[in-house]
PDB file of N, CA and C in Angstrom:
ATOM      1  N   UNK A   1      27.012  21.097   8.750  1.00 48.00           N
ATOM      2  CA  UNK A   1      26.365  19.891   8.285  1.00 48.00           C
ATOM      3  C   UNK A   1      24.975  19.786   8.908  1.00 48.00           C
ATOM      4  N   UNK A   2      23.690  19.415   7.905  1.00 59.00           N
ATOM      5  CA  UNK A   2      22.574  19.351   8.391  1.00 59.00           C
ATOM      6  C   UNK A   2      22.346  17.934   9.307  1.00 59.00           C
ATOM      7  N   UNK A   3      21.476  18.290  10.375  1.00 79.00           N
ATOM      8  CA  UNK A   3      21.343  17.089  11.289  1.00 79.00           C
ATOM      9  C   UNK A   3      19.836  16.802  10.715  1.00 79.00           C
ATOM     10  N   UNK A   4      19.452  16.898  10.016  1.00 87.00           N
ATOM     11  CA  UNK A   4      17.848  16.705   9.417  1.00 87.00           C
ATOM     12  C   UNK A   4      17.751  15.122   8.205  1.00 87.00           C
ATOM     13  N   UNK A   5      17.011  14.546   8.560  1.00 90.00           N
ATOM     14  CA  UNK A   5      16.960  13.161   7.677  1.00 90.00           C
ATOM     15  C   UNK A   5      15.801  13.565   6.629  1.00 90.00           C
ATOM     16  N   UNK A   6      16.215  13.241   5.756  1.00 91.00           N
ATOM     17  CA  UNK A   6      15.233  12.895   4.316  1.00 91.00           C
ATOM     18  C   UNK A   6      14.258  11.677   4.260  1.00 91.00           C
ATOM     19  N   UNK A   7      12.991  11.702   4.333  1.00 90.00           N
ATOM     20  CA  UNK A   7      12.398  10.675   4.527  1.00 90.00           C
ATOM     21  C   UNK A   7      11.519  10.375   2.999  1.00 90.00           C
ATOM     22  N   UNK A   8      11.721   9.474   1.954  1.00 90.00           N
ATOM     23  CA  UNK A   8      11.273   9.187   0.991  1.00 90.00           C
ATOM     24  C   UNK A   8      10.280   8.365   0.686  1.00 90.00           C
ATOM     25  N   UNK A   9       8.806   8.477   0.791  1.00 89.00           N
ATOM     26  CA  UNK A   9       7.988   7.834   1.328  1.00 89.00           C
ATOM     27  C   UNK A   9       7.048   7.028  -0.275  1.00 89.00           C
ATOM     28  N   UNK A  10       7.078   5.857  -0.603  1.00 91.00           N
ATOM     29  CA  UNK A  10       6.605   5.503  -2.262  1.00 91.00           C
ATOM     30  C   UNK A  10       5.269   4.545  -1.667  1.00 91.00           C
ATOM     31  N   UNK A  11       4.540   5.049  -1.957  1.00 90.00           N
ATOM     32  CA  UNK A  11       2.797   4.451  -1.911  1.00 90.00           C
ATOM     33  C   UNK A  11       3.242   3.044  -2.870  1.00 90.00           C
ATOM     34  N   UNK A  12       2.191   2.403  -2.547  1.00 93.00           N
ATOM     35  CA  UNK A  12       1.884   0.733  -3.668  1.00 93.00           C
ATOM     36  C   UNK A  12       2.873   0.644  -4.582  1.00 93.00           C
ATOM     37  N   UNK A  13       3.841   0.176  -3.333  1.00 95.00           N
ATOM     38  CA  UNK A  13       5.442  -0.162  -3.696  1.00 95.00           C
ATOM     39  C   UNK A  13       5.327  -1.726  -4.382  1.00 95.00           C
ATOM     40  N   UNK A  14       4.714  -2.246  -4.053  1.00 95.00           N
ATOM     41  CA  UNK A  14       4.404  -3.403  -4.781  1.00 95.00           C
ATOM     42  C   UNK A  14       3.923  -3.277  -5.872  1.00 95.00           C
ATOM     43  N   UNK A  15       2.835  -2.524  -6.504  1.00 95.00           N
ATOM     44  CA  UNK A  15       2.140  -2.356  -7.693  1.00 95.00           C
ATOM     45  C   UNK A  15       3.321  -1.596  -8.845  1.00 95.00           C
ATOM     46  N   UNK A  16       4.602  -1.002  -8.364  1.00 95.00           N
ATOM     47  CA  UNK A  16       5.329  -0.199  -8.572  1.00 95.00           C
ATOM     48  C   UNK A  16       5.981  -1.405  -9.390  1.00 95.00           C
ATOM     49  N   UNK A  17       6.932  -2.347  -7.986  1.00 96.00           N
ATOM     50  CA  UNK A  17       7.256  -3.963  -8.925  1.00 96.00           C
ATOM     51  C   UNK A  17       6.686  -4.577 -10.124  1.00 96.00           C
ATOM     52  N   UNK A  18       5.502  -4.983  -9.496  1.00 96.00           N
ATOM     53  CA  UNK A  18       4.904  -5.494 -10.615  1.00 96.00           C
ATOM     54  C   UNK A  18       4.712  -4.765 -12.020  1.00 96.00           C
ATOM     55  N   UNK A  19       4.842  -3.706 -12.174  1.00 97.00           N
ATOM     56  CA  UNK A  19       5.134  -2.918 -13.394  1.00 97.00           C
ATOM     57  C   UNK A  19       6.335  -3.279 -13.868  1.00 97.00           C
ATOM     58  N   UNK A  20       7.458  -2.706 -13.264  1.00 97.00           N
ATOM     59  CA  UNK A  20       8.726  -3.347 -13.648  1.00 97.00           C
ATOM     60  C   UNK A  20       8.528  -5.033 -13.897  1.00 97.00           C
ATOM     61  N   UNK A  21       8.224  -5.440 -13.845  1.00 97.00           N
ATOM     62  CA  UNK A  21       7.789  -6.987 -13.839  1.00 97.00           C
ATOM     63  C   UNK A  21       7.646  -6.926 -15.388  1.00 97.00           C
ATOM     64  N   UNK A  22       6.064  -6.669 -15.381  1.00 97.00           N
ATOM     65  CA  UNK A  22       5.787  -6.824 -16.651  1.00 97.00           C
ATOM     66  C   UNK A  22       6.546  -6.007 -18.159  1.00 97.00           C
ATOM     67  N   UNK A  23       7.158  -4.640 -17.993  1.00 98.00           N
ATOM     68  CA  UNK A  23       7.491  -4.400 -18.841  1.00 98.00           C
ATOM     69  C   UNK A  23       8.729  -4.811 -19.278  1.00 98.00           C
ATOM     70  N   UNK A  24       9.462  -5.303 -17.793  1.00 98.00           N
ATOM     71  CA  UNK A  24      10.876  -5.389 -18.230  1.00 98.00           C
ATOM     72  C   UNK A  24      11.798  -7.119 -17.532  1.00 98.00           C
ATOM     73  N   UNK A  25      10.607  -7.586 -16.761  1.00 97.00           N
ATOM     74  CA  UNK A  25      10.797  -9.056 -16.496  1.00 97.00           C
ATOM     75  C   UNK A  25      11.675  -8.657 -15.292  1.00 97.00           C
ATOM     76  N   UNK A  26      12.455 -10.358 -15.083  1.00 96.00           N
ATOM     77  CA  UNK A  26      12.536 -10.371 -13.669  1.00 96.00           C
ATOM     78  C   UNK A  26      13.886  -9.528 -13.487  1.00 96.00           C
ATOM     79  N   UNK A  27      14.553  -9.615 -14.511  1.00 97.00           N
ATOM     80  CA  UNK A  27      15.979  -8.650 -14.459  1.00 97.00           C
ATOM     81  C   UNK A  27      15.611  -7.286 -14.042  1.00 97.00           C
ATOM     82  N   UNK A  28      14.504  -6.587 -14.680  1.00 98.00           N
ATOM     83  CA  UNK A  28      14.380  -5.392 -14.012  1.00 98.00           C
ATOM     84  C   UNK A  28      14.512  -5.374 -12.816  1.00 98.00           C
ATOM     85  N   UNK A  29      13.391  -6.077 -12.095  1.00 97.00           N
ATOM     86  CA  UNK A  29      13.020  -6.069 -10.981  1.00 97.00           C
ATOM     87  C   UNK A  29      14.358  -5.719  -9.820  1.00 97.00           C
ATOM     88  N   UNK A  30      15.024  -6.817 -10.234  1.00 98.00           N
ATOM     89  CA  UNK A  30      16.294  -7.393  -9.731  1.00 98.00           C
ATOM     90  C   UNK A  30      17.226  -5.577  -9.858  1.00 98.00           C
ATOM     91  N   UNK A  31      17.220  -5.501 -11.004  1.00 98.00           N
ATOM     92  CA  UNK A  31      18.146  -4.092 -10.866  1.00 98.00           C
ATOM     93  C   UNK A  31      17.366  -2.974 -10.084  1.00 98.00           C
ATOM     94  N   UNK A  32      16.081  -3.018 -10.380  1.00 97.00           N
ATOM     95  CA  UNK A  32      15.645  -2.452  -9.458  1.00 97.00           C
ATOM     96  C   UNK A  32      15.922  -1.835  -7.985  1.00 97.00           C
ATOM     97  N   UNK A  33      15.440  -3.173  -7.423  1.00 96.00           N
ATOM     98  CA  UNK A  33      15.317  -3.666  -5.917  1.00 96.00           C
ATOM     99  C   UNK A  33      16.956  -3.709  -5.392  1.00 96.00           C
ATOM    100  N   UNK A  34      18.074  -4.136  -6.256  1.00 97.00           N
ATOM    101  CA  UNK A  34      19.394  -3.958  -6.153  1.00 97.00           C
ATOM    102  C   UNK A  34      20.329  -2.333  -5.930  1.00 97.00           C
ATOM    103  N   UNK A  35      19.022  -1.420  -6.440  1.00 95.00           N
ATOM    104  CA  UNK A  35      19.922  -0.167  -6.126  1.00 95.00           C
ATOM    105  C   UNK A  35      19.299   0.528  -5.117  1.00 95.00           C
ATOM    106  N   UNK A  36      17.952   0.028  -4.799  1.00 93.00           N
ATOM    107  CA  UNK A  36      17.476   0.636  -3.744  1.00 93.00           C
ATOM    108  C   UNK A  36      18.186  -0.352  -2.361  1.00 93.00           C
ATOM    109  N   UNK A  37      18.616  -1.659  -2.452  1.00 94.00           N
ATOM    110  CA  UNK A  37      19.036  -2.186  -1.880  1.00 94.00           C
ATOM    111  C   UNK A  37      20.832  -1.280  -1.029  1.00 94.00           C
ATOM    112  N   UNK A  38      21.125  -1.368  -2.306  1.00 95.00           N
ATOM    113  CA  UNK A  38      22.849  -0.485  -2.025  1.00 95.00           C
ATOM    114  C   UNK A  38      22.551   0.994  -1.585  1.00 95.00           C
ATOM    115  N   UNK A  39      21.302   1.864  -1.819  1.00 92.00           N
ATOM    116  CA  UNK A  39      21.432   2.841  -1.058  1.00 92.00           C
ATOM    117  C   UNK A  39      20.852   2.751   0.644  1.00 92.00           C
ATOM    118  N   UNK A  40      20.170   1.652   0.555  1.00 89.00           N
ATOM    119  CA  UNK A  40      19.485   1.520   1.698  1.00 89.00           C
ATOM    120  C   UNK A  40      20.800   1.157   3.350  1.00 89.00           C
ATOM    121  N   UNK A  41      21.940   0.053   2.077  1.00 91.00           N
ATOM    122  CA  UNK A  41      22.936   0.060   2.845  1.00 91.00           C
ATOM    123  C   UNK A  41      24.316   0.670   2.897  1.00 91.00           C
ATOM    124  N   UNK A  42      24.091   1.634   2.187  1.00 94.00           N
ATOM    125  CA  UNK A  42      25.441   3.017   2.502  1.00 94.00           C
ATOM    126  C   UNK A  42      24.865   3.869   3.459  1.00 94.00           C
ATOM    127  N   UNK A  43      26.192   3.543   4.437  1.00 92.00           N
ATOM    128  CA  UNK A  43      25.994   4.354   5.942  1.00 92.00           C
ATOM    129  C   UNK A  43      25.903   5.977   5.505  1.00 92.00           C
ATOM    130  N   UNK A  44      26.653   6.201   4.653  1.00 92.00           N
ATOM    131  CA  UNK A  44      26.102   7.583   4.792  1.00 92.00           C
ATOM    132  C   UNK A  44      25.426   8.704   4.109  1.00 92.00           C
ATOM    133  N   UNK A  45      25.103   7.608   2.357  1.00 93.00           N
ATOM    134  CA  UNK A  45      23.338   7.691   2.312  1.00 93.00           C
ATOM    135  C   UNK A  45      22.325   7.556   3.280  1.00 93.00           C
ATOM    136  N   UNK A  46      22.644   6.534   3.762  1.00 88.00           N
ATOM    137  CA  UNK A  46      21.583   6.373   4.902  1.00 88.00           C
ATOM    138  C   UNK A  46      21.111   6.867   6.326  1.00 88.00           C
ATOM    139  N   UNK A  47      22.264   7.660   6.624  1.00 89.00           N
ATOM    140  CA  UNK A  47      22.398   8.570   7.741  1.00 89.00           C
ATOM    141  C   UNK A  47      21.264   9.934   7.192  1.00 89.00           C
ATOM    142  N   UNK A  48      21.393  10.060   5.990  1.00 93.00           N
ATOM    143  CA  UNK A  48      20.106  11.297   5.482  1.00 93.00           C
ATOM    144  C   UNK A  48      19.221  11.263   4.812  1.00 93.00           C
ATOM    145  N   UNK A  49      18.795  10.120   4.467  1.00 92.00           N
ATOM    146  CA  UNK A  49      17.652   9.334   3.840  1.00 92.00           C
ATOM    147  C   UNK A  49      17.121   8.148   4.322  1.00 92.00           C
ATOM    148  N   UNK A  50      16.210   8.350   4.147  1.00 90.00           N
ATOM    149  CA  UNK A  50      15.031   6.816   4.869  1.00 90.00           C
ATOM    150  C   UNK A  50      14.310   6.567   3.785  1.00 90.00           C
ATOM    151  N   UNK A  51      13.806   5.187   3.667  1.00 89.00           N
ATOM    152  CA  UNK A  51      12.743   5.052   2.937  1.00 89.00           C
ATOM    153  C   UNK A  51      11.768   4.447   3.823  1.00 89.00           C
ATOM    154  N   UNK A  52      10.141   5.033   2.733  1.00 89.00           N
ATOM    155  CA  UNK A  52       9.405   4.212   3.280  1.00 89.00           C
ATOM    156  C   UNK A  52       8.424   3.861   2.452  1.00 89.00           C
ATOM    157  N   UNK A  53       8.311   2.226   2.639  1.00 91.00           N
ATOM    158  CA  UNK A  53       7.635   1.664   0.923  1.00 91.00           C
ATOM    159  C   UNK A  53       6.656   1.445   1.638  1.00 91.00           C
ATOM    160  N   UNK A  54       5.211   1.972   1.090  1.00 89.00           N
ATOM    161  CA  UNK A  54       4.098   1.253   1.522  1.00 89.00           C
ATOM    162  C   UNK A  54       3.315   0.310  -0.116  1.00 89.00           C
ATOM    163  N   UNK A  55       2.555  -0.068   0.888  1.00 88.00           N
ATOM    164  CA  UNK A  55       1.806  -0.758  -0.305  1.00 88.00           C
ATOM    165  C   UNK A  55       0.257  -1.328   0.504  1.00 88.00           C
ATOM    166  N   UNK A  56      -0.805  -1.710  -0.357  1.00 82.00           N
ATOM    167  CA  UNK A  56      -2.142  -2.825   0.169  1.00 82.00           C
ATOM    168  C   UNK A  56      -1.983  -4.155   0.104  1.00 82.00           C
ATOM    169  N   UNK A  57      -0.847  -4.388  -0.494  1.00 82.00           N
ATOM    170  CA  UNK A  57      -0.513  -5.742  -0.818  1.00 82.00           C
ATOM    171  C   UNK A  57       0.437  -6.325  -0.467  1.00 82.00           C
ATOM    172  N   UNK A  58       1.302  -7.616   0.100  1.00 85.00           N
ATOM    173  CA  UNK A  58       2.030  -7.480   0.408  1.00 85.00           C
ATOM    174  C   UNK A  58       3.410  -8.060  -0.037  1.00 85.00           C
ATOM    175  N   UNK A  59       4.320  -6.661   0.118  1.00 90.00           N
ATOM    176  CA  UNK A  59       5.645  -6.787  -0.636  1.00 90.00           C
ATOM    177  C   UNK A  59       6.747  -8.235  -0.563  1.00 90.00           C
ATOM    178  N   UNK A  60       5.993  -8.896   0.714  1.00 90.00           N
ATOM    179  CA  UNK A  60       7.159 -10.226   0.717  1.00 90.00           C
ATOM    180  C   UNK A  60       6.468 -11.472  -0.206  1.00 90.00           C
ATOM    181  N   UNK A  61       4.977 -11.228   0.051  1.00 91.00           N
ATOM    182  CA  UNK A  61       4.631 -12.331  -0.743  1.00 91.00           C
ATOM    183  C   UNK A  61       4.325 -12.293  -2.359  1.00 91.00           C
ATOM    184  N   UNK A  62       4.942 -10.865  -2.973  1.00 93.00           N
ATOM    185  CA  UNK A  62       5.021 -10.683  -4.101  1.00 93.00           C
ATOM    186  C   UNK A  62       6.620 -10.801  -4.412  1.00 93.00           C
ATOM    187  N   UNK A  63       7.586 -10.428  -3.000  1.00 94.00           N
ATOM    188  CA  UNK A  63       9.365 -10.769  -3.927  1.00 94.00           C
ATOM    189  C   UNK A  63       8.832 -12.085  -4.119  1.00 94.00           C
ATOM    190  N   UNK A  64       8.625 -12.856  -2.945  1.00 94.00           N
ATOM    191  CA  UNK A  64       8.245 -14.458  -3.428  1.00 94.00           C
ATOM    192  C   UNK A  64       8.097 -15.045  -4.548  1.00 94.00           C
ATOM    193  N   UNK A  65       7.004 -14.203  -5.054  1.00 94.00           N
ATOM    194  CA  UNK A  65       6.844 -14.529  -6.328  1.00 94.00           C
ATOM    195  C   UNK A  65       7.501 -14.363  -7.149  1.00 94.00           C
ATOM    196  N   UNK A  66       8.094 -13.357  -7.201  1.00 95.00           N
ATOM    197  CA  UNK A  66       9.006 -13.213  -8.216  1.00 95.00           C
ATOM    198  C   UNK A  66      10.582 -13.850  -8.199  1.00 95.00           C
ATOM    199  N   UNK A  67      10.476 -14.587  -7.242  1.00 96.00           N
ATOM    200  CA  UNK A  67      12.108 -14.756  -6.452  1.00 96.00           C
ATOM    201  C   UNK A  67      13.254 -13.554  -6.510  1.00 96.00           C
ATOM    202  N   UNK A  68      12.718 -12.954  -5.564  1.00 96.00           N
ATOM    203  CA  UNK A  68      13.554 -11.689  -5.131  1.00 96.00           C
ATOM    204  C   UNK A  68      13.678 -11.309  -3.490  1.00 96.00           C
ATOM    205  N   UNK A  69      13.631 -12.751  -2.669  1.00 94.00           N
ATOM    206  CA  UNK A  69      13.205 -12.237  -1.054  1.00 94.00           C
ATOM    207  C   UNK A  69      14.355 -11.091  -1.167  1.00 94.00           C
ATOM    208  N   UNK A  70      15.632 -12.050  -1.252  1.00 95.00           N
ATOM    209  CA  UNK A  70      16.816 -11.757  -0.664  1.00 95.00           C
ATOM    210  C   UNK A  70      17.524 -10.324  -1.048  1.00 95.00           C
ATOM    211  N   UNK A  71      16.428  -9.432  -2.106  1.00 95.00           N
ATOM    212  CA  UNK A  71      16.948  -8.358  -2.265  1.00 95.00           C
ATOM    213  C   UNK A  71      15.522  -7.307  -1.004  1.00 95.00           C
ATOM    214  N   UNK A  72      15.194  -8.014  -0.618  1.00 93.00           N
ATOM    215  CA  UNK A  72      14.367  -6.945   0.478  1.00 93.00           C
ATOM    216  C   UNK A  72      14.729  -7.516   1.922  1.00 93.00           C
ATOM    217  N   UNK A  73      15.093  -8.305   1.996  1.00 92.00           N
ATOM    218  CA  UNK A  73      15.489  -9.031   3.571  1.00 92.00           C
ATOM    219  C   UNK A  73      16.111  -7.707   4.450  1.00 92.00           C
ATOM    220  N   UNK A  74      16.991  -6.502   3.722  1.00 88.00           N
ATOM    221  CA  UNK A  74      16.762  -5.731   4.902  1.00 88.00           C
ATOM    222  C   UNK A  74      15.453  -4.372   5.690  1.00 88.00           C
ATOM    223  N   UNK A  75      14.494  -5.177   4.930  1.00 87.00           N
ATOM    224  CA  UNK A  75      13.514  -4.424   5.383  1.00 87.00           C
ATOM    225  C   UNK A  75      12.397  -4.714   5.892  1.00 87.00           C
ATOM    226  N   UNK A  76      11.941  -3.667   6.901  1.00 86.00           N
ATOM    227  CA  UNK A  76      11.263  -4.392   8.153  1.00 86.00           C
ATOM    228  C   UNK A  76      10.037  -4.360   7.733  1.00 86.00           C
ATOM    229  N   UNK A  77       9.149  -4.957   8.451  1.00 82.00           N
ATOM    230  CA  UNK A  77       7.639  -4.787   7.612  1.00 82.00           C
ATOM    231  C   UNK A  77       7.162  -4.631   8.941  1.00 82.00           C
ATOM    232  N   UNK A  78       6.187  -3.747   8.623  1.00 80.00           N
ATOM    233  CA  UNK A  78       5.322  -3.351   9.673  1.00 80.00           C
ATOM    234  C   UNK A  78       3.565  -3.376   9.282  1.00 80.00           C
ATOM    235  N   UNK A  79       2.793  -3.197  10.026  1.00 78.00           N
ATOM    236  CA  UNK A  79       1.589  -2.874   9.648  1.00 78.00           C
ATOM    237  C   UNK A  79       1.263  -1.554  10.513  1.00 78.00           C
ATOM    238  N   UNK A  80       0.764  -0.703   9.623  1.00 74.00           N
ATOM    239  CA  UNK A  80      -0.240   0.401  10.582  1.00 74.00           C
ATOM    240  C   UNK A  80      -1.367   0.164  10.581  1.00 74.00           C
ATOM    241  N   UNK A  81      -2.209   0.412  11.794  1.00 74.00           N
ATOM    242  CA  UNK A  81      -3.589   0.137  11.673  1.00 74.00           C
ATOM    243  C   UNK A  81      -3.945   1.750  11.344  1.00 74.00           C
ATOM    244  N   UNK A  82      -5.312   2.084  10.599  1.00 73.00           N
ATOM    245  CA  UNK A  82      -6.106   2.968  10.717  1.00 73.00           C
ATOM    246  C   UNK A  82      -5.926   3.676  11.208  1.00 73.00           C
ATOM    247  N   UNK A  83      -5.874   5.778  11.200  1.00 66.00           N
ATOM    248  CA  UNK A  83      -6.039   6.305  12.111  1.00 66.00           C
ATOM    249  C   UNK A  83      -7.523   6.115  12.765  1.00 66.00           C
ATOM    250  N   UNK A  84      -7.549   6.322  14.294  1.00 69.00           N
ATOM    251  CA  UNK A  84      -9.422   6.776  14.817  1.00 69.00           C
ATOM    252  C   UNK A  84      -9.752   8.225  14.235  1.00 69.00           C
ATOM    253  N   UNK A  85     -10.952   8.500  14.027  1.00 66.00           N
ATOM    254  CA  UNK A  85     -11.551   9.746  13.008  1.00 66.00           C
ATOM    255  C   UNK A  85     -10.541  10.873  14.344  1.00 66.00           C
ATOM    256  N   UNK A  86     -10.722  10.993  15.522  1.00 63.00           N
ATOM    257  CA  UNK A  86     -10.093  12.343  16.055  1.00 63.00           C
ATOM    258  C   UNK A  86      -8.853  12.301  15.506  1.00 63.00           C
ATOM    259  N   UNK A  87      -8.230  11.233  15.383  1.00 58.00           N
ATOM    260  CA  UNK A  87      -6.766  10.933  15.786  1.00 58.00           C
ATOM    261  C   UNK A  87      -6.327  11.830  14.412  1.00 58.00           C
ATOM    262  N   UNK A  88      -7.269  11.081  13.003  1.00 53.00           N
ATOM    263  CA  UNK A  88      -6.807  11.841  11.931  1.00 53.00           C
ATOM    264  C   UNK A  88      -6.905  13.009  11.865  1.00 53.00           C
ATOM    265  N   UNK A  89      -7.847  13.559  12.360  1.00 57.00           N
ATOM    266  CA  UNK A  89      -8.251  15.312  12.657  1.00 57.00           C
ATOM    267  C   UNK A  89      -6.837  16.337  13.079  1.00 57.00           C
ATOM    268  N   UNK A  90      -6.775  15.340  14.101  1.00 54.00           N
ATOM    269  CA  UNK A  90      -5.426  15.696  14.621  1.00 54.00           C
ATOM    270  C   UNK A  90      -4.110  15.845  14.053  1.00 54.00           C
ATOM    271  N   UNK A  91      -4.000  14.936  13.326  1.00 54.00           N
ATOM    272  CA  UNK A  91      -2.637  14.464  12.491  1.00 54.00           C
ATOM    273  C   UNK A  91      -2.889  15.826  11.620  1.00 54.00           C
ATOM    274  N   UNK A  92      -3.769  15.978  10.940  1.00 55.00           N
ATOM    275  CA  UNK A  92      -3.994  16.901   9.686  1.00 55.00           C
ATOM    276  C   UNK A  92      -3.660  17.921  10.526  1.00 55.00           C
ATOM    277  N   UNK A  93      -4.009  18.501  10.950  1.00 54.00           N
ATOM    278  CA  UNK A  93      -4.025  19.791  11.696  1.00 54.00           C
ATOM    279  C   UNK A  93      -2.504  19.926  11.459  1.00 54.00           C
ATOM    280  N   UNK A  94      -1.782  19.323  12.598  1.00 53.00           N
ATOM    281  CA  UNK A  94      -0.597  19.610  12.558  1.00 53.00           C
ATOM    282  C   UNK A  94       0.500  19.156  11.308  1.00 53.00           C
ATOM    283  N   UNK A  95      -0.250  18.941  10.686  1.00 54.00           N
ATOM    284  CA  UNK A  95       1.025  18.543   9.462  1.00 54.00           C
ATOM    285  C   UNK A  95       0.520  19.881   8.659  1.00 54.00           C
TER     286      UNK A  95
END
């Protein structure tokens, strides 16, 4: 058995919503956010997969809008600041 995690990383996860929004209203959304929800909480999906939603905008004050907190409540929000110009130099290199 692999000890290695899957990390699934979706850019302007919000802009992503709001698509589903518009083409398919708030039910999409809802089914949406509901299956990423149930994989997020199966232990052992989740033991080999991670997600990580980024976005410029931000994802709580758009469920808001849409009334959908309670299908993201298990997820943490963070901010990254900027890499500094070496720091990114650096990062690149080794990736």
């Amino acid at each position: 058995m692999s000890e290695e995690t899957i990390i699934i990383a979706i850019d302007e996860f919000p802009d992503v919503l709001e698509k589903i929004s518009d083409e398919h209203g708030k039910r999409g959304v809802e089914q949406f956010l509901s299956g990423i929800r149930a994989l997020c909480q199966d232990p052992e999906f989740n033991e080999k997969v991670q997600f990580i939603l980024t976005g410029s905008i931000g994802l709580d004050t758009l469920a808001e809008k849409l009334a959908v907190t309670d299908l993201i409540n298990m997820l943490v929000n963070m901010s990254v600041r900027p890499f500094k110009r070496s720091s990114s130099r650096i990062y690149r290199l080794l990736h």
